[in-house]
Amino acid sequence: MNLKKFFAAPTHEPIRDKKAERNLFARRTLVAFIGILTLTGVLFTNIYHLQIVNFDTYQTRSNGNRIKLLPVPPTRGLIYDRYGVLLAENLTFFGLYIVPEKTENLVQTFEELRYIVGLTDDDIENFQKERRRGTRYTSIMLKPNLTEEQIARFAVNQYQYPSLDVRPYFKRNYLYGDVMTHILGYVGKINDKDVERLKKDEKFTNYAGSHDMGKLGVERYYEDQLHGTTGFEEVEINNRGKVIRKLREQPAIPGKSIHLTIDLALQRYITDLLAGQKGAVVVLDPRDSSVLAMVSTPSYDNNLFVDGISGADYKRLLEDPSRPLYSRATQGVYPPASTVKPFIAVAAQTEGVINQSTTIFDPGYWMLPNTTKRFRDWKKAGHGYTDLNKAITESSDTYFYQVAYNLGIDRLSGWMKRFGFGMPTGIEISEEATANMPSKEWKQKRYKRQWVQGDTISVGIGQGYWTATPLQVAKATAILVNNGKVNTPHLMKSVEGAKVEPYQDPRLYDDISEPKQAYWDAAKRGMFNVVNSAAGTGRKAFVGANYHVAGKSGTAQVFSLKENQKYNAAGLKKELHDHAWFTAYAPYENPQIIVSIILENAGGGSSNAAPVVRQIMDYYLNKRLPEIEHKERNESVSEANVPSSANDVVSEPAENERTE
């Protein structure tokens, strides 16, 4: 008997509750369905918000990834002289541009480009400066002035650099370099200070895409007119930043061109005359104070600054002892010396201090009352009995010491400021020194000392604390020529845009209307005798001139002599020699030109500066003006002979008519 089977528990299958299983399955299915339905609702709700509620927002973001607004910088306006000769132009160059944010490894890219396009450390430094000022995904110039060889080498390797491309750009070019530098100035790279100023003036957006702006001279003063208005292109780009197609465009508005009052031929002639000398010449048209020429020597080539001057070149200019970087015509300050005597004569007559008959005895010095202090005349033996005309003609210091003493510094300073001394002239160049017309208040503020009578005496002959620029002397001469009418010296003749806008004098200062005509005539007659009288200090320089000139010389001391010290140029360093001044106008009867000149450390004004003025006037009155008049006459005849329309017929001459 099998005991295992006997004692084993009986076996039978468990009973299944199929109904319960069905209920459980149904519940689970319902829960799953509800979950799926809920998630589907959430999904469709989000799709609804994305596609319908926030459609505009996300579409804008999407377009931002593929549509960009690229600035289109305007073409800078050109600059011409008064007769239409081009002075500043725009040349097309090619540069290598990069989108830094689209470049995986900038450092490696730069190293590779050193061999491909000759990338330099200066290029990288300039790029980093531009990058700090730019916005994200902006294309920035990395390498300017690419040569044909560099362009070709990059083209071969361009597939490796999808974020770089070669584009054309305009660069300023000054056709006459150092001849026009101190007038035109130059354009240069926009720096951080420029950005701050542009933002402050709310002009920064108009410089999107522009790399340069006017830094000095006319380029800076007329920046708003020359720059133009930036346009834009709406373009579609791919994920590498490359432009696929242009969607729409707002063209840039080119800058306006400017015609200056400068006569380039005269400017070049004077520059050649002053070669090798330190000095300045200002030539005005007395009828409106337009600047015909304004030369400062030595000068420098303004093209050096257009792309950013190298450190070596800038150091060379800074360390040059002749100081070529500053304009002696507008920034050079010198004692005006005896050139101011005619202006003082007008003031003294008007104030009743002297008249044309007032006479003093000049023994060669003037002594300050109640002191032993002597003020010496340039002529050791003196000029003897001297009236106003003789005092101007022979440039008597003693006479004008007395005049200054009688006037006093308050009246003297006030009158000379009305002639433009110690004041900005108003010329369209920011680089202008006001120089100094001294007063009691000025000395107290400057030196913390009171004004004394001895200070006034030196001012009476344009020395002491009085300084002036060549442009100020030229302006004062123009005021004298015009009997007190104060015109503003200016460089702009007209601005050429949609229409020609001629220069309008801003009339910054009031005319000098108090002096009688006889007072103006007395001063001018004295200047006429300076050149035409046998005793005139400037007579030798103008012997044989076929026009009448009126002028005044000046010899400005660089240092003061002691009581018994004699001036000995041979024993002094060159930089301690006197400065030579001369200011003149011609023709005397109908003035067409004013010339004011200073030659640094050249000695006497009559012997050194006056002969240069003679050469300038000879050239302008005897050669340049006839050339201009002849050219204008021929152009007028040519225009008169042109048929007024295509239908006009020019008849043939008859056989018996004489033709030329």
XYZ file of C-alpha atoms in Angstrom:
660
model
C 0.000 0.000 0.000
C 1.367 3.381 -1.008
C 1.266 5.389 2.222
C 2.192 8.744 0.437
C -0.841 8.571 -1.681
C -2.935 7.445 1.279
C -2.003 10.318 3.496
C -1.752 13.012 0.700
C -4.297 15.867 0.806
C -6.982 15.637 -1.756
C -6.304 17.919 -4.828
C -8.914 20.044 -6.645
C -8.790 23.359 -8.763
C -9.604 26.724 -7.000
C -12.866 28.352 -7.897
C -12.373 31.692 -10.044
C -14.577 34.730 -9.496
C -14.895 35.840 -13.091
C -17.335 38.578 -12.254
C -14.895 40.232 -9.876
C -12.139 40.044 -12.446
C -14.324 41.740 -15.016
C -15.173 44.525 -12.566
C -11.477 45.059 -11.722
C -10.544 45.250 -15.427
C -13.334 47.707 -16.085
C -12.176 49.939 -13.234
C -8.568 49.883 -14.409
C -9.638 50.610 -17.979
C -11.712 53.571 -16.817
C -8.837 55.019 -14.797
C -6.465 54.643 -17.743
C -8.961 56.251 -20.092
C -9.526 59.172 -17.741
C -5.716 59.603 -17.429
C -5.228 59.544 -21.174
C -8.131 61.926 -21.666
C -6.722 64.315 -19.061
C -3.238 64.287 -20.547
C -4.680 64.744 -24.009
C -6.652 67.744 -22.727
C -3.534 69.244 -21.212
C -1.659 68.687 -24.473
C -4.364 70.296 -26.574
C -4.678 73.165 -24.081
C -0.943 73.879 -24.415
C -1.143 73.594 -28.180
C -4.029 76.052 -28.118
C -1.993 78.535 -26.062
C 1.069 78.110 -28.268
C -0.680 78.226 -31.598
C -3.515 80.642 -30.927
C -3.248 82.614 -27.676
C 0.518 83.317 -27.880
C 0.849 83.007 -31.643
C 2.160 86.550 -32.195
C 4.745 86.282 -29.428
C 6.265 83.032 -30.618
C 6.083 84.011 -34.249
C 8.125 87.135 -33.423
C 10.661 85.017 -31.569
C 10.843 82.602 -34.439
C 11.305 85.343 -36.974
C 14.006 86.818 -34.756
C 15.975 83.643 -35.264
C 15.822 83.921 -39.026
C 15.026 87.590 -39.776
C 17.472 90.363 -38.839
C 17.620 94.094 -39.318
C 21.044 95.007 -40.679
C 22.078 98.683 -40.528
C 23.126 100.324 -43.782
C 25.607 103.129 -43.010
C 25.268 106.244 -45.170
C 27.924 107.496 -47.532
C 29.761 110.433 -46.018
C 29.388 113.793 -47.743
C 32.286 115.116 -49.811
C 34.245 118.311 -49.161
C 35.237 120.795 -51.887
C 37.083 124.092 -52.008
C 35.346 127.318 -53.074
C 35.850 126.554 -56.777
C 34.720 122.929 -56.697
C 38.082 121.196 -56.264
C 37.587 117.929 -54.358
C 39.408 117.881 -51.015
C 37.968 114.845 -49.192
C 36.557 111.786 -50.931
C 35.337 108.276 -50.100
C 37.231 105.292 -51.498
C 35.968 101.699 -51.581
C 38.009 99.134 -49.649
C 37.362 95.554 -48.572
C 37.331 94.303 -44.997
C 37.019 90.934 -43.281
C 33.919 90.832 -41.072
C 33.111 88.323 -38.342
C 30.089 87.391 -36.200
C 31.845 86.465 -32.920
C 28.866 84.642 -31.387
C 28.751 82.313 -34.400
C 32.452 81.470 -34.097
C 33.266 78.354 -32.059
C 36.867 79.160 -31.129
C 37.891 82.795 -31.575
C 41.460 82.340 -30.351
C 42.154 79.506 -32.758
C 40.422 81.360 -35.585
C 42.586 84.439 -34.995
C 45.766 82.386 -35.031
C 44.818 80.762 -38.318
C 43.898 84.112 -39.862
C 47.341 85.508 -39.073
C 48.686 83.310 -41.861
C 45.732 83.658 -44.205
C 45.078 87.425 -44.199
C 47.938 88.815 -42.122
C 45.841 89.506 -39.007
C 47.830 91.608 -36.504
C 47.649 92.311 -32.787
C 46.400 95.813 -33.563
C 43.582 94.322 -35.649
C 42.573 92.058 -32.763
C 42.728 94.923 -30.262
C 40.522 97.110 -32.465
C 38.100 94.211 -32.904
C 37.808 93.724 -29.142
C 37.018 97.430 -28.688
C 34.313 97.263 -31.360
C 32.902 94.090 -29.850
C 32.408 95.728 -26.464
C 30.365 98.473 -28.108
C 28.366 96.220 -30.447
C 25.273 94.123 -29.889
C 25.017 90.331 -30.040
C 25.217 88.688 -33.432
C 26.481 91.924 -34.951
C 28.961 91.577 -37.751
C 32.207 93.363 -36.780
C 35.141 94.305 -38.973
C 38.149 92.201 -38.043
C 40.663 93.147 -40.729
C 40.477 96.369 -42.801
C 42.210 97.207 -46.074
C 42.406 93.704 -47.496
C 44.693 93.341 -50.489
C 43.706 91.329 -53.560
C 46.055 88.566 -52.463
C 44.530 88.428 -48.972
C 41.012 88.315 -50.432
C 42.003 85.451 -52.729
C 43.657 83.471 -49.926
C 40.614 83.855 -47.701
C 38.260 82.848 -50.542
C 40.104 79.541 -50.840
C 39.688 78.863 -47.111
C 36.284 80.462 -46.547
C 34.468 77.123 -46.250
C 36.256 76.637 -42.916
C 34.942 79.947 -41.545
C 31.166 80.173 -42.038
C 30.917 83.147 -39.626
C 33.344 85.318 -41.625
C 32.963 87.073 -44.932
C 34.555 89.816 -47.024
C 32.543 93.007 -47.579
C 33.193 96.380 -49.186
C 33.245 99.562 -47.105
C 34.011 103.241 -47.655
C 37.042 104.965 -46.228
C 37.821 108.677 -46.116
C 40.716 109.866 -48.221
C 42.229 113.350 -48.044
C 43.678 114.251 -51.405
C 46.043 116.984 -50.208
C 47.185 115.575 -46.870
C 49.145 117.999 -44.717
C 48.165 121.022 -46.851
C 44.584 120.908 -45.535
C 44.932 118.960 -42.276
C 44.430 121.810 -39.811
C 41.280 122.898 -41.642
C 39.639 119.594 -42.543
C 40.722 117.651 -39.476
C 40.004 113.963 -39.973
C 37.587 111.121 -39.266
C 38.569 108.338 -36.905
C 37.260 105.233 -35.200
C 34.316 105.756 -32.867
C 35.584 105.290 -29.303
C 33.913 104.903 -25.910
C 33.772 108.654 -25.288
C 32.131 109.148 -28.670
C 29.530 106.517 -27.812
C 28.725 108.227 -24.512
C 28.354 111.579 -26.227
C 26.197 110.142 -29.026
C 23.908 108.457 -26.513
C 23.652 111.647 -24.500
C 22.714 113.583 -27.641
C 20.296 110.786 -28.680
C 22.188 110.207 -31.927
C 23.640 106.765 -31.230
C 21.068 104.839 -33.265
C 22.031 106.847 -36.337
C 25.558 105.436 -36.062
C 24.565 101.771 -36.213
C 26.930 100.208 -38.717
C 29.185 103.291 -38.823
C 32.777 102.868 -37.735
C 34.032 106.437 -38.132
C 33.059 109.975 -37.235
C 34.629 113.417 -37.464
C 37.270 114.016 -34.816
C 38.797 117.401 -35.650
C 38.337 120.425 -37.855
C 35.530 120.776 -40.383
C 34.928 117.019 -40.255
C 33.969 117.334 -36.594
C 32.154 120.670 -36.718
C 29.903 119.644 -39.614
C 29.548 116.000 -38.545
C 25.731 116.103 -38.548
C 25.619 117.321 -42.152
C 28.410 115.103 -43.449
C 27.376 111.838 -41.790
C 23.897 111.362 -43.258
C 21.110 109.063 -42.013
C 21.534 105.326 -41.449
C 19.205 102.969 -43.358
C 18.482 99.260 -42.816
C 17.945 95.955 -44.602
C 15.528 93.313 -43.322
C 17.111 89.988 -44.295
C 16.538 86.299 -43.726
C 19.520 84.407 -42.343
C 20.327 80.765 -41.763
C 21.544 79.146 -38.559
C 25.118 80.139 -39.439
C 24.274 83.796 -39.681
C 24.531 83.948 -43.474
C 22.081 86.091 -45.390
C 19.740 84.009 -47.528
C 17.594 86.746 -49.027
C 16.644 90.390 -48.580
C 13.050 90.990 -47.485
C 12.861 94.779 -47.562
C 15.112 97.797 -47.458
C 15.141 101.375 -46.143
C 17.948 103.104 -48.082
C 20.456 105.206 -46.186
C 20.425 108.949 -46.870
C 23.906 110.102 -47.926
C 25.589 112.912 -46.045
C 25.524 116.397 -47.510
C 28.564 117.695 -49.358
C 30.218 120.895 -48.201
C 31.863 123.621 -50.253
C 34.454 125.546 -48.259
C 35.583 129.132 -48.757
C 39.196 127.946 -49.069
C 41.027 128.584 -52.335
C 43.141 125.438 -52.626
C 45.610 127.014 -55.063
C 46.294 129.862 -52.617
C 46.485 127.422 -49.703
C 49.120 125.333 -51.492
C 51.089 128.390 -52.553
C 51.337 129.671 -48.970
C 52.213 126.205 -47.662
C 55.172 126.104 -50.051
C 56.224 129.618 -48.988
C 56.346 128.600 -45.330
C 58.176 125.319 -45.912
C 60.778 124.742 -43.214
C 59.396 127.472 -40.937
C 57.175 127.417 -37.876
C 54.343 129.840 -38.381
C 50.839 130.545 -39.562
C 49.048 132.614 -42.191
C 45.367 133.572 -42.254
C 43.899 135.093 -45.417
C 40.415 136.603 -45.300
C 38.119 138.180 -47.827
C 37.336 141.447 -45.969
C 33.917 141.734 -47.582
C 32.455 138.830 -45.596
C 35.399 137.427 -43.559
C 35.374 134.176 -45.516
C 38.666 132.335 -45.084
C 40.577 132.129 -48.361
C 43.516 130.300 -46.809
C 44.582 129.230 -43.344
C 48.004 127.634 -43.157
C 49.885 126.286 -40.160
C 53.362 124.835 -40.537
C 54.658 122.307 -39.917
C 51.682 120.033 -40.431
C 51.005 116.295 -40.716
C 49.134 113.887 -42.974
C 45.582 113.460 -41.665
C 45.209 110.182 -43.598
C 47.308 108.560 -40.848
C 44.347 108.796 -38.464
C 41.578 107.401 -40.669
C 42.205 103.720 -39.868
C 43.674 104.445 -36.460
C 47.215 105.745 -36.248
C 49.928 103.347 -35.146
C 51.580 103.839 -31.781
C 54.940 104.551 -33.412
C 53.547 107.228 -35.738
C 51.586 108.918 -32.958
C 54.592 108.947 -30.656
C 56.683 110.484 -33.425
C 54.173 113.308 -33.885
C 53.807 113.889 -30.138
C 57.530 114.083 -29.561
C 58.261 116.295 -32.559
C 59.642 119.565 -31.079
C 58.058 121.584 -33.901
C 54.603 120.505 -32.635
C 52.858 119.706 -35.921
C 49.703 118.409 -34.229
C 48.363 121.798 -33.204
C 47.188 124.550 -35.507
C 49.174 127.712 -35.000
C 46.510 129.666 -36.898
C 43.746 128.984 -34.352
C 45.522 127.507 -31.325
C 48.859 129.316 -31.340
C 48.834 132.140 -28.772
C 51.430 134.897 -29.005
C 51.765 138.483 -27.812
C 50.176 140.433 -30.720
C 52.816 143.164 -30.361
C 52.496 146.349 -32.416
C 49.858 144.927 -34.790
C 47.247 146.153 -32.268
C 48.244 149.820 -32.314
C 45.695 150.839 -34.999
C 42.876 149.196 -33.003
C 43.965 150.956 -29.815
C 44.093 154.229 -31.772
C 40.398 153.893 -32.674
C 39.455 153.165 -29.057
C 41.537 156.024 -27.654
C 40.056 158.555 -30.082
C 36.521 157.413 -29.310
C 37.164 157.693 -25.571
C 38.554 161.198 -26.038
C 41.976 160.226 -24.708
C 43.715 161.482 -27.867
C 42.898 163.061 -31.207
C 44.800 163.088 -34.479
C 46.765 166.164 -33.354
C 47.777 164.849 -29.937
C 51.570 165.029 -29.831
C 54.131 163.812 -27.318
C 57.916 163.813 -27.278
C 59.444 160.368 -27.619
C 63.027 160.245 -26.268
C 63.267 156.475 -26.670
C 61.527 155.537 -23.452
C 58.482 156.275 -21.310
C 58.660 156.653 -17.543
C 55.831 155.616 -15.248
C 54.784 158.698 -13.217
C 56.071 158.864 -9.645
C 58.486 155.974 -10.258
C 61.890 155.357 -11.796
C 60.491 152.547 -13.941
C 61.333 153.049 -17.625
C 59.614 151.353 -20.548
C 61.854 151.338 -23.584
C 60.952 152.115 -27.181
C 62.132 149.745 -29.872
C 64.035 152.713 -31.353
C 66.771 153.571 -28.887
C 67.003 157.258 -29.910
C 63.238 157.616 -29.929
C 60.948 159.188 -32.538
C 61.025 162.783 -31.316
C 57.786 164.734 -31.456
C 55.135 162.225 -32.435
C 51.466 162.567 -33.327
C 49.001 159.736 -33.925
C 49.809 159.240 -37.609
C 53.558 159.142 -36.963
C 53.053 156.842 -33.991
C 51.359 154.239 -36.185
C 53.602 154.795 -39.204
C 56.854 154.431 -37.264
C 55.333 152.183 -34.568
C 56.272 154.383 -31.619
C 56.052 152.366 -28.420
C 56.401 155.452 -26.249
C 53.291 157.061 -27.743
C 51.172 154.003 -27.051
C 52.589 153.600 -23.547
C 51.077 157.016 -22.855
C 47.812 156.101 -24.591
C 47.486 152.916 -22.530
C 48.227 154.805 -19.324
C 45.518 157.355 -20.129
C 42.973 154.727 -21.153
C 43.493 152.403 -18.228
C 43.166 148.642 -18.379
C 39.377 148.569 -17.937
C 38.624 150.608 -21.031
C 41.520 149.148 -23.001
C 40.484 145.557 -22.269
C 36.809 146.271 -22.957
C 37.497 147.827 -26.338
C 39.924 145.135 -27.485
C 37.422 142.417 -26.629
C 35.018 144.131 -29.011
C 37.711 143.788 -31.673
C 37.705 140.042 -30.943
C 40.697 139.613 -28.642
C 40.313 137.161 -25.787
C 37.122 135.856 -27.417
C 36.380 132.898 -29.727
C 36.099 134.132 -33.306
C 33.187 131.843 -34.139
C 35.004 129.960 -36.894
C 33.694 126.437 -37.547
C 36.613 124.690 -35.870
C 36.371 123.523 -32.277
C 40.143 123.564 -31.879
C 40.396 127.296 -31.244
C 42.146 129.056 -28.382
C 40.522 132.196 -27.014
C 43.987 133.467 -25.976
C 43.942 136.190 -23.324
C 42.835 139.789 -23.113
C 43.945 140.659 -19.567
C 41.896 142.546 -16.995
C 42.039 143.264 -13.282
C 39.655 140.397 -12.561
C 41.652 138.001 -14.705
C 44.936 138.692 -12.899
C 43.337 138.367 -9.481
C 41.809 135.033 -10.451
C 44.894 133.757 -12.246
C 47.715 134.964 -10.016
C 45.904 136.041 -6.820
C 47.518 139.462 -7.186
C 46.191 142.915 -7.856
C 46.615 144.710 -11.166
C 49.239 147.493 -11.119
C 49.709 150.403 -13.509
C 52.888 148.917 -14.926
C 50.857 145.946 -16.199
C 48.749 148.298 -18.321
C 51.743 149.913 -20.017
C 53.009 146.696 -21.621
C 49.497 145.824 -22.769
C 49.481 149.150 -24.655
C 51.950 147.721 -27.193
C 50.495 144.209 -27.347
C 52.872 142.674 -24.834
C 52.652 141.690 -21.182
C 49.731 139.439 -20.376
C 48.042 140.018 -23.742
C 48.064 137.081 -26.163
C 46.258 136.493 -29.448
C 45.957 133.999 -32.271
C 46.706 134.849 -35.919
C 42.992 134.374 -36.672
C 42.060 136.949 -34.024
C 44.488 139.475 -35.512
C 43.012 138.849 -38.971
C 39.474 139.291 -37.611
C 40.396 142.560 -35.877
C 41.941 143.809 -39.130
C 38.713 142.979 -40.962
C 36.697 144.941 -38.384
C 38.967 147.937 -38.942
C 38.705 147.649 -42.734
C 34.904 147.542 -42.473
C 34.674 150.503 -40.084
C 33.387 148.471 -37.167
C 31.211 145.894 -38.901
C 31.870 142.549 -37.200
C 31.627 139.592 -39.567
C 32.284 136.058 -38.377
C 35.351 134.391 -39.936
C 34.037 131.258 -41.602
C 35.122 128.260 -43.668
C 31.791 127.084 -45.052
C 30.579 128.543 -48.322
C 27.544 126.298 -48.810
C 26.063 122.921 -47.920
C 24.871 120.867 -50.867
C 21.959 118.549 -50.102
C 18.493 118.396 -51.640
C 19.042 122.110 -52.104
C 22.068 124.368 -51.742
C 22.197 126.106 -48.378
C 24.554 129.118 -48.460
C 26.386 130.184 -45.329
C 24.503 132.531 -43.023
C 26.546 134.685 -40.660
C 25.343 133.940 -37.099
C 26.273 137.510 -36.080
C 27.771 136.417 -32.770
C 29.006 139.849 -31.784
C 27.672 143.380 -32.072
C 29.159 145.876 -34.508
C 31.395 148.644 -33.171
C 29.284 151.652 -34.041
C 30.460 154.429 -31.682
C 33.676 155.598 -33.435
C 33.326 158.386 -35.971
C 34.417 157.696 -39.529
C 37.372 160.050 -39.007
C 38.691 157.772 -36.258
C 38.631 154.721 -38.518
C 40.224 156.716 -41.323
C 43.042 157.935 -39.063
C 43.981 154.376 -38.080
C 43.826 153.146 -41.667
C 45.821 156.099 -42.939
C 48.523 155.266 -40.436
C 48.609 151.673 -41.727
C 48.801 152.980 -45.291
C 51.845 155.049 -44.347
C 53.484 152.039 -42.672
C 53.884 150.627 -46.178
C 53.992 153.741 -48.361
C 55.715 156.442 -46.300
C 59.481 156.892 -46.451
C 59.629 156.356 -42.678
C 57.168 153.454 -42.665
C 58.371 150.269 -41.006
C 57.035 148.071 -43.825
C 57.997 150.211 -46.800
C 60.915 148.107 -48.105
C 58.851 144.949 -48.444
C 56.325 146.580 -50.811
C 58.515 148.737 -53.013
C 57.317 148.477 -56.622
C 53.941 146.866 -55.860
C 51.329 147.652 -58.526
C 48.601 147.972 -55.882
C 48.285 149.995 -52.683
C 48.685 148.205 -49.359
C 47.983 149.166 -45.757
C 49.616 147.144 -43.027
C 51.131 146.966 -39.584
C 54.190 145.108 -38.395
C 54.837 143.631 -34.979
C 57.782 142.092 -33.191
C 56.691 139.968 -30.246
C 59.146 139.395 -27.430
C 59.477 135.834 -26.217
C 61.000 136.925 -22.909
C 61.297 140.197 -20.995
C 64.577 142.113 -20.936
C 65.952 143.448 -17.692
C 66.292 147.173 -17.082
C 69.698 147.588 -18.757
C 69.758 144.356 -20.781
C 70.150 144.566 -24.551
C 68.506 142.196 -27.000
C 71.198 140.219 -28.834
C 69.724 137.612 -31.159
C 73.134 136.177 -32.033
C 73.715 135.169 -28.429
C 70.328 133.531 -27.893
C 68.896 130.145 -28.693
C 66.612 130.124 -31.723
C 63.520 129.504 -29.595
C 64.200 132.747 -27.683
C 64.241 134.931 -30.797
C 61.364 137.350 -31.328
C 58.268 136.354 -33.287
C 57.612 138.247 -36.529
C 54.098 139.640 -37.139
C 52.528 141.458 -40.054
C 48.881 142.139 -40.849
C 47.816 143.945 -44.013
C 45.034 144.457 -46.545
C 44.881 145.413 -50.216
C 44.001 147.121 -52.437
C 43.720 150.046 -50.048
C 40.954 151.719 -52.059
C 38.823 148.566 -52.436
C 40.083 145.791 -50.124
C 39.851 142.249 -51.477
C 42.325 140.458 -49.260
C 43.547 140.528 -45.658
C 46.724 138.666 -44.750
C 47.870 138.123 -41.166
C 51.067 136.200 -40.527
C 53.276 135.132 -37.674
C 56.658 133.487 -38.064
C 57.924 131.964 -34.846
C 61.382 133.122 -33.706
C 61.994 134.795 -37.071
C 62.947 138.240 -35.722
C 61.518 141.592 -36.814
C 58.086 141.706 -38.386
C 58.966 144.293 -41.033
C 62.069 142.517 -42.254
C 60.869 138.925 -42.076
C 57.073 138.668 -42.077
C 56.241 141.580 -44.411
C 58.137 140.151 -47.441
C 56.083 136.930 -47.170
C 52.861 138.955 -47.102
C 54.074 140.771 -50.240
C 54.574 137.461 -52.047
C 51.107 136.252 -51.037
C 49.436 139.452 -52.198
C 51.383 139.491 -55.461
C 50.289 135.934 -56.182
C 46.644 136.492 -55.278
C 46.051 139.927 -56.821
C 48.267 139.617 -59.912
C 47.941 135.956 -60.763
C 45.229 134.072 -58.927
C 42.373 136.576 -59.273
C 43.002 137.133 -63.012
C 43.013 133.332 -63.491
C 39.688 133.003 -61.685
C 38.111 135.904 -63.559
C 39.319 134.511 -66.898
C 37.938 131.061 -66.115
C 34.579 132.426 -64.972
C 34.349 134.621 -68.066
C 35.001 131.640 -70.355
C 32.456 129.517 -68.525
C 29.903 132.297 -68.820
C 30.528 132.566 -72.569
C 30.306 128.788 -72.980
C 26.981 128.662 -71.165
C 25.649 131.512 -73.290
C 26.518 129.607 -76.489
C 24.822 126.360 -75.457
C 21.371 125.896 -77.082
C 18.610 126.263 -74.529
C 16.840 123.083 -75.720
C 17.259 120.157 -78.090
C 15.033 121.913 -80.627
C 17.208 125.005 -80.862
C 19.255 125.271 -84.047
C 22.620 127.005 -84.290
C 22.725 128.664 -87.691
C 25.750 128.418 -89.950
C 27.539 131.704 -90.719
C 26.972 133.167 -94.150
C 29.851 132.979 -96.621
C 30.558 136.682 -96.396
C 30.548 136.746 -92.548
C 33.859 136.805 -90.649
C 34.186 134.185 -87.925
C 36.727 133.753 -85.160
